[in-house]
Amino acid sequence: MGTTPHIELDSAHPGAIDGRHIRALAFQAVRTAYLAEVAPDGGGRPALVVGGGRGLPAAALARLGYRVTAVDPSPVATAAARAAHARDGLAIADETATAEELPFSDGEFDLVYVADTFEVTTDLDRVLGHAARVLRPGGTLVYDTVNRTPVARLVYLGAFQALPMTRIMPPGRYAADRLRTPAELTAALARHGLRNQDVREFKPRDPRALVRAIRARRAGRITDDEIPPLVDFVLAAGARPLVTYLGHARR
């Protein structure tokens, strides 16, 4: 009989199941593809990643030619991002800060990417207010988040943080009132002078592969880095998002 895996976000412990990092790895290909579509040429312009985790979204923007600053509320994740970027030769400024209190000047960035944040913050308007404040007029805000549908609740409130066989998150990471529909998010963006331009569903090509990969990771049969090709998230143009979606807005 196997042991119950240790679940801890942003953990430096090598044996911990970090659901946040698992999501970041699984989402990286679609995030990169979407960024390449809506913000393809950095040209050395300044970009900010909010909720950067261990550094994957920031790395994608740096490789598109942006001059990237990344913030995350976890000092452990920030240290891991800094080490990863140094190892990969990427000149990214990694700092510890919260999305609700960004320590930057007004209009400092041409692009702001908010990752892994809208669905966990208890103060969405404060997050959006700061994101809009540090974005220059005409700049682009890119985001990914989770819809509030029955399927999304089943995945995020059930499979990811409640069901023993597939749990990868600590209890309370997600709550129904912190999941937002595209219409709700569009209205919230507008309150802060941000005009939503697009909503794009992304999903695993085969949801059963996601379940198999999570169970294999929990059992220690695969590593985090082996998850992305097994799950194979894809962008789905024109579909109503059932669970996760990307989007962007202009200031």
mmCIF file of C-alpha atoms in Angstrom:
data_model
loop_
_atom_site.group_PDB
_atom_site.id
_atom_site.type_symbol
_atom_site.label_atom_id
_atom_site.label_comp_id
_atom_site.label_asym_id
_atom_site.label_seq_id
_atom_site.Cartn_x
_atom_site.Cartn_y
_atom_site.Cartn_z
ATOM 1 C CA MET A 1 0.000 0.000 0.000
ATOM 2 C CA GLY A 2 1.490 3.360 -1.074
ATOM 3 C CA THR A 3 2.037 6.316 1.174
ATOM 4 C CA THR A 4 -0.040 9.474 0.902
ATOM 5 C CA PRO A 5 1.967 12.096 -1.027
ATOM 6 C CA HIS A 6 2.922 15.332 0.676
ATOM 7 C CA ILE A 7 1.062 18.223 -0.984
ATOM 8 C CA GLU A 8 2.630 21.659 -0.533
ATOM 9 C CA LEU A 9 2.641 24.634 -2.864
ATOM 10 C CA ASP A 10 5.913 26.401 -3.644
ATOM 11 C CA SER A 11 7.841 23.804 -1.691
ATOM 12 C CA ALA A 12 11.601 23.348 -1.806
ATOM 13 C CA HIS A 13 11.095 19.748 -0.645
ATOM 14 C CA PRO A 14 11.959 17.440 -3.582
ATOM 15 C CA GLY A 15 9.238 14.939 -2.753
ATOM 16 C CA ALA A 16 6.352 17.421 -2.439
ATOM 17 C CA ILE A 17 3.456 17.506 -4.876
ATOM 18 C CA ASP A 18 3.203 21.159 -5.914
ATOM 19 C CA GLY A 19 -0.026 21.515 -7.854
ATOM 20 C CA ARG A 20 0.714 25.104 -8.726
ATOM 21 C CA HIS A 21 3.944 24.154 -10.485
ATOM 22 C CA ILE A 22 2.272 21.165 -12.137
ATOM 23 C CA ARG A 23 -0.331 23.529 -13.632
ATOM 24 C CA ALA A 24 2.381 25.949 -14.766
ATOM 25 C CA LEU A 25 4.243 23.186 -16.580
ATOM 26 C CA ALA A 26 1.089 21.790 -18.174
ATOM 27 C CA PHE A 27 -0.040 25.271 -19.286
ATOM 28 C CA GLN A 28 3.316 26.514 -20.556
ATOM 29 C CA ALA A 29 2.913 25.523 -24.201
ATOM 30 C CA VAL A 30 -0.519 27.126 -24.616
ATOM 31 C CA ARG A 31 0.522 30.221 -22.650
ATOM 32 C CA THR A 32 3.557 30.618 -24.909
ATOM 33 C CA ALA A 33 1.496 30.107 -28.072
ATOM 34 C CA TYR A 34 -1.067 32.683 -26.952
ATOM 35 C CA LEU A 35 1.612 35.230 -26.026
ATOM 36 C CA ALA A 36 3.300 34.711 -29.389
ATOM 37 C CA GLU A 37 -0.046 35.446 -31.061
ATOM 38 C CA VAL A 38 -1.167 38.551 -29.137
ATOM 39 C CA ALA A 39 2.221 40.036 -28.139
ATOM 40 C CA PRO A 40 4.706 38.548 -30.607
ATOM 41 C CA ASP A 41 7.570 41.053 -30.668
ATOM 42 C CA GLY A 42 8.973 42.324 -27.396
ATOM 43 C CA GLY A 43 11.651 44.497 -28.979
ATOM 44 C CA GLY A 44 13.250 45.071 -25.593
ATOM 45 C CA ARG A 45 10.091 46.658 -24.171
ATOM 46 C CA PRO A 46 9.336 46.233 -20.447
ATOM 47 C CA ALA A 47 6.946 43.478 -19.368
ATOM 48 C CA LEU A 48 5.758 42.366 -15.956
ATOM 49 C CA VAL A 49 4.636 38.886 -14.916
ATOM 50 C CA VAL A 50 2.384 38.798 -11.847
ATOM 51 C CA GLY A 51 2.148 35.406 -10.155
ATOM 52 C CA GLY A 52 5.199 34.104 -11.965
ATOM 53 C CA GLY A 53 5.730 31.023 -9.791
ATOM 54 C CA ARG A 54 8.995 29.253 -10.561
ATOM 55 C CA GLY A 55 9.591 31.355 -13.641
ATOM 56 C CA LEU A 56 7.950 29.714 -16.649
ATOM 57 C CA PRO A 57 5.721 32.574 -17.903
ATOM 58 C CA ALA A 58 8.563 35.075 -17.486
ATOM 59 C CA ALA A 59 10.872 32.831 -19.503
ATOM 60 C CA ALA A 60 8.339 32.708 -22.345
ATOM 61 C CA LEU A 61 8.155 36.508 -22.505
ATOM 62 C CA ALA A 62 11.929 36.904 -22.311
ATOM 63 C CA ARG A 63 12.305 34.569 -25.290
ATOM 64 C CA LEU A 64 9.851 36.773 -27.198
ATOM 65 C CA GLY A 65 12.244 39.668 -26.688
ATOM 66 C CA TYR A 66 10.715 41.471 -23.703
ATOM 67 C CA ARG A 67 12.702 42.968 -20.833
ATOM 68 C CA VAL A 68 10.968 41.068 -18.056
ATOM 69 C CA THR A 69 10.321 41.656 -14.386
ATOM 70 C CA ALA A 70 8.484 38.881 -12.528
ATOM 71 C CA VAL A 71 6.868 38.967 -9.097
ATOM 72 C CA ASP A 72 5.417 36.242 -6.932
ATOM 73 C CA PRO A 73 4.126 36.260 -3.341
ATOM 74 C CA SER A 74 6.220 33.208 -2.416
ATOM 75 C CA PRO A 75 9.897 33.801 -1.548
ATOM 76 C CA VAL A 76 10.572 30.108 -2.245
ATOM 77 C CA ALA A 77 9.074 30.321 -5.734
ATOM 78 C CA THR A 78 10.957 33.567 -6.377
ATOM 79 C CA ALA A 79 14.264 31.948 -5.425
ATOM 80 C CA ALA A 80 13.515 28.961 -7.683
ATOM 81 C CA ALA A 81 12.635 31.297 -10.568
ATOM 82 C CA ARG A 82 15.830 33.281 -10.067
ATOM 83 C CA ALA A 83 17.905 30.091 -10.142
ATOM 84 C CA ALA A 84 16.111 28.736 -13.215
ATOM 85 C CA HIS A 85 16.530 31.983 -15.139
ATOM 86 C CA ALA A 86 20.220 32.210 -14.243
ATOM 87 C CA ARG A 87 20.732 28.602 -15.355
ATOM 88 C CA ASP A 88 19.015 29.332 -18.687
ATOM 89 C CA GLY A 89 20.894 32.591 -19.247
ATOM 90 C CA LEU A 90 17.755 34.768 -19.103
ATOM 91 C CA ALA A 91 18.139 38.304 -17.733
ATOM 92 C CA ILE A 92 14.893 38.471 -15.744
ATOM 93 C CA ALA A 93 14.415 40.503 -12.562
ATOM 94 C CA ASP A 94 12.649 38.203 -10.075
ATOM 95 C CA GLU A 95 11.117 39.851 -7.020
ATOM 96 C CA THR A 96 8.817 38.827 -4.180
ATOM 97 C CA ALA A 97 5.606 40.890 -4.144
ATOM 98 C CA THR A 98 1.865 40.347 -4.112
ATOM 99 C CA ALA A 99 -0.557 41.057 -6.932
ATOM 100 C CA GLU A 100 -2.555 43.220 -4.523
ATOM 101 C CA GLU A 101 0.390 45.574 -3.857
ATOM 102 C CA LEU A 102 2.694 45.934 -6.860
ATOM 103 C CA PRO A 103 5.807 48.014 -6.020
ATOM 104 C CA PHE A 104 6.162 49.709 -9.418
ATOM 105 C CA SER A 105 5.583 53.136 -10.923
ATOM 106 C CA ASP A 106 2.500 54.117 -12.886
ATOM 107 C CA GLY A 107 2.721 53.203 -16.571
ATOM 108 C CA GLU A 108 6.030 51.368 -16.162
ATOM 109 C CA PHE A 109 5.233 48.369 -18.392
ATOM 110 C CA ASP A 110 4.096 47.840 -21.965
ATOM 111 C CA LEU A 111 2.736 44.394 -21.141
ATOM 112 C CA VAL A 112 1.481 42.810 -17.924
ATOM 113 C CA TYR A 113 0.772 39.092 -17.738
ATOM 114 C CA VAL A 114 -1.278 37.992 -14.728
ATOM 115 C CA ALA A 115 -0.868 34.248 -14.195
ATOM 116 C CA ASP A 116 -2.414 31.919 -11.614
ATOM 117 C CA THR A 117 -3.920 34.868 -9.728
ATOM 118 C CA PHE A 118 -7.477 35.877 -10.646
ATOM 119 C CA GLU A 119 -8.860 32.520 -9.450
ATOM 120 C CA VAL A 120 -7.171 32.681 -6.037
ATOM 121 C CA THR A 121 -7.264 36.344 -5.005
ATOM 122 C CA THR A 122 -9.928 37.511 -2.579
ATOM 123 C CA ASP A 123 -9.665 41.081 -3.927
ATOM 124 C CA LEU A 124 -9.909 40.976 -7.704
ATOM 125 C CA ASP A 125 -10.522 44.711 -8.018
ATOM 126 C CA ARG A 126 -7.363 45.524 -6.094
ATOM 127 C CA VAL A 127 -5.349 43.191 -8.353
ATOM 128 C CA LEU A 128 -6.839 44.738 -11.482
ATOM 129 C CA GLY A 129 -6.359 48.246 -10.143
ATOM 130 C CA HIS A 130 -2.644 47.674 -9.642
ATOM 131 C CA ALA A 131 -2.253 45.878 -12.979
ATOM 132 C CA ALA A 132 -3.955 48.765 -14.790
ATOM 133 C CA ARG A 133 -1.922 51.346 -12.871
ATOM 134 C CA VAL A 134 1.487 49.925 -13.847
ATOM 135 C CA LEU A 135 0.427 49.404 -17.481
ATOM 136 C CA ARG A 136 1.082 52.252 -19.907
ATOM 137 C CA PRO A 137 -1.844 53.695 -21.931
ATOM 138 C CA GLY A 138 -2.255 51.468 -24.971
ATOM 139 C CA GLY A 139 -0.516 48.586 -23.221
ATOM 140 C CA THR A 140 -1.684 44.982 -23.117
ATOM 141 C CA LEU A 141 -2.780 42.908 -20.146
ATOM 142 C CA VAL A 142 -2.743 39.137 -20.704
ATOM 143 C CA TYR A 143 -4.259 36.692 -18.230
ATOM 144 C CA ASP A 144 -5.203 33.082 -17.635
ATOM 145 C CA THR A 145 -7.885 31.975 -15.209
ATOM 146 C CA VAL A 146 -10.661 29.495 -14.407
ATOM 147 C CA ASN A 147 -14.329 29.758 -15.377
ATOM 148 C CA ARG A 148 -17.157 29.098 -12.928
ATOM 149 C CA THR A 149 -19.065 26.250 -14.578
ATOM 150 C CA PRO A 150 -20.199 22.891 -13.198
ATOM 151 C CA VAL A 151 -17.273 21.213 -14.977
ATOM 152 C CA ALA A 152 -14.767 23.749 -13.611
ATOM 153 C CA ARG A 153 -16.092 23.232 -10.076
ATOM 154 C CA LEU A 154 -15.800 19.478 -10.505
ATOM 155 C CA VAL A 155 -12.172 19.797 -11.621
ATOM 156 C CA TYR A 156 -10.878 22.558 -9.338
ATOM 157 C CA LEU A 157 -12.977 22.169 -6.204
ATOM 158 C CA GLY A 158 -13.328 18.403 -6.500
ATOM 159 C CA ALA A 159 -10.547 16.605 -8.360
ATOM 160 C CA PHE A 160 -7.694 19.017 -7.629
ATOM 161 C CA GLN A 161 -8.291 19.727 -3.950
ATOM 162 C CA ALA A 162 -10.786 17.229 -2.487
ATOM 163 C CA LEU A 163 -10.713 13.782 -4.132
ATOM 164 C CA PRO A 164 -7.972 11.598 -2.601
ATOM 165 C CA MET A 165 -6.910 9.918 -5.860
ATOM 166 C CA THR A 166 -6.302 13.160 -7.808
ATOM 167 C CA ARG A 167 -5.664 15.845 -5.187
ATOM 168 C CA ILE A 168 -2.685 18.112 -5.968
ATOM 169 C CA MET A 169 -3.741 21.251 -4.067
ATOM 170 C CA PRO A 170 -4.165 22.038 -0.368
ATOM 171 C CA PRO A 171 -7.748 22.588 0.842
ATOM 172 C CA GLY A 172 -9.033 26.098 0.272
ATOM 173 C CA ARG A 173 -6.759 27.001 -2.613
ATOM 174 C CA TYR A 174 -9.844 27.445 -4.785
ATOM 175 C CA ALA A 175 -13.379 28.511 -3.907
ATOM 176 C CA ALA A 176 -16.456 28.877 -6.095
ATOM 177 C CA ASP A 177 -16.749 32.630 -5.500
ATOM 178 C CA ARG A 178 -13.180 33.177 -6.718
ATOM 179 C CA LEU A 179 -13.843 31.486 -10.062
ATOM 180 C CA ARG A 180 -15.072 34.067 -12.581
ATOM 181 C CA THR A 181 -17.021 33.774 -15.810
ATOM 182 C CA PRO A 182 -15.665 35.606 -18.866
ATOM 183 C CA ALA A 183 -18.566 38.071 -18.634
ATOM 184 C CA GLU A 184 -17.803 38.829 -14.979
ATOM 185 C CA LEU A 185 -14.118 39.270 -15.695
ATOM 186 C CA THR A 186 -14.808 41.512 -18.704
ATOM 187 C CA ALA A 187 -16.944 43.758 -16.483
ATOM 188 C CA ALA A 188 -14.257 43.831 -13.780
ATOM 189 C CA LEU A 189 -11.586 44.757 -16.345
ATOM 190 C CA ALA A 190 -13.782 47.586 -17.653
ATOM 191 C CA ARG A 191 -14.074 49.071 -14.167
ATOM 192 C CA HIS A 192 -10.333 49.710 -14.355
ATOM 193 C CA GLY A 193 -10.154 51.077 -17.876
ATOM 194 C CA LEU A 194 -9.189 47.772 -19.480
ATOM 195 C CA ARG A 195 -11.066 46.736 -22.636
ATOM 196 C CA ASN A 196 -11.221 42.970 -23.012
ATOM 197 C CA GLN A 197 -10.279 41.857 -26.528
ATOM 198 C CA ASP A 198 -10.471 38.088 -26.502
ATOM 199 C CA VAL A 199 -11.353 34.969 -24.532
ATOM 200 C CA ARG A 200 -9.764 31.683 -25.591
ATOM 201 C CA GLU A 201 -10.463 28.304 -24.039
ATOM 202 C CA PHE A 202 -7.552 25.966 -23.417
ATOM 203 C CA LYS A 203 -7.953 22.369 -22.370
ATOM 204 C CA PRO A 204 -6.281 18.945 -22.394
ATOM 205 C CA ARG A 205 -6.680 17.205 -25.719
ATOM 206 C CA ASP A 206 -7.978 14.177 -23.793
ATOM 207 C CA PRO A 207 -9.181 14.864 -20.211
ATOM 208 C CA ARG A 208 -8.556 11.216 -19.320
ATOM 209 C CA ALA A 209 -4.849 11.802 -19.977
ATOM 210 C CA LEU A 210 -4.870 14.554 -17.347
ATOM 211 C CA VAL A 211 -6.302 12.164 -14.762
ATOM 212 C CA ARG A 212 -3.773 9.467 -15.653
ATOM 213 C CA ALA A 213 -0.865 11.912 -15.465
ATOM 214 C CA ILE A 214 -1.911 13.277 -12.071
ATOM 215 C CA ARG A 215 -2.339 9.815 -10.619
ATOM 216 C CA ALA A 216 1.048 8.759 -11.988
ATOM 217 C CA ARG A 217 2.690 11.848 -10.505
ATOM 218 C CA ARG A 218 1.063 11.276 -7.121
ATOM 219 C CA ALA A 219 2.343 7.696 -7.172
ATOM 220 C CA GLY A 220 5.870 8.829 -8.051
ATOM 221 C CA ARG A 221 5.899 7.018 -11.396
ATOM 222 C CA ILE A 222 6.654 10.206 -13.353
ATOM 223 C CA THR A 223 8.256 13.576 -12.616
ATOM 224 C CA ASP A 224 6.723 17.020 -13.001
ATOM 225 C CA ASP A 225 8.636 17.576 -16.238
ATOM 226 C CA GLU A 226 7.080 14.484 -17.825
ATOM 227 C CA ILE A 227 3.535 15.790 -17.381
ATOM 228 C CA PRO A 228 3.170 18.336 -20.266
ATOM 229 C CA PRO A 229 3.448 15.946 -23.241
ATOM 230 C CA LEU A 230 1.182 13.443 -21.521
ATOM 231 C CA VAL A 231 -1.567 16.007 -20.919
ATOM 232 C CA ASP A 232 -1.113 18.065 -24.133
ATOM 233 C CA PHE A 233 -3.129 21.238 -23.493
ATOM 234 C CA VAL A 234 -4.434 22.928 -26.656
ATOM 235 C CA LEU A 235 -6.018 26.284 -27.508
ATOM 236 C CA ALA A 236 -9.628 26.013 -28.694
ATOM 237 C CA ALA A 237 -10.725 29.033 -30.736
ATOM 238 C CA GLY A 238 -14.387 30.017 -30.640
ATOM 239 C CA ALA A 239 -15.447 27.627 -27.885
ATOM 240 C CA ARG A 240 -17.166 28.654 -24.669
ATOM 241 C CA PRO A 241 -14.583 27.891 -21.978
ATOM 242 C CA LEU A 242 -15.657 24.946 -19.872
ATOM 243 C CA VAL A 243 -12.782 25.217 -17.400
ATOM 244 C CA THR A 244 -9.706 27.326 -18.170
ATOM 245 C CA TYR A 245 -9.297 30.290 -20.461
ATOM 246 C CA LEU A 246 -6.762 32.857 -21.643
ATOM 247 C CA GLY A 247 -7.536 36.405 -22.631
ATOM 248 C CA HIS A 248 -6.126 39.855 -23.126
ATOM 249 C CA ALA A 249 -7.235 43.435 -22.679
ATOM 250 C CA ARG A 250 -5.977 46.867 -23.727
ATOM 251 C CA ARG A 251 -5.625 49.930 -21.573
#
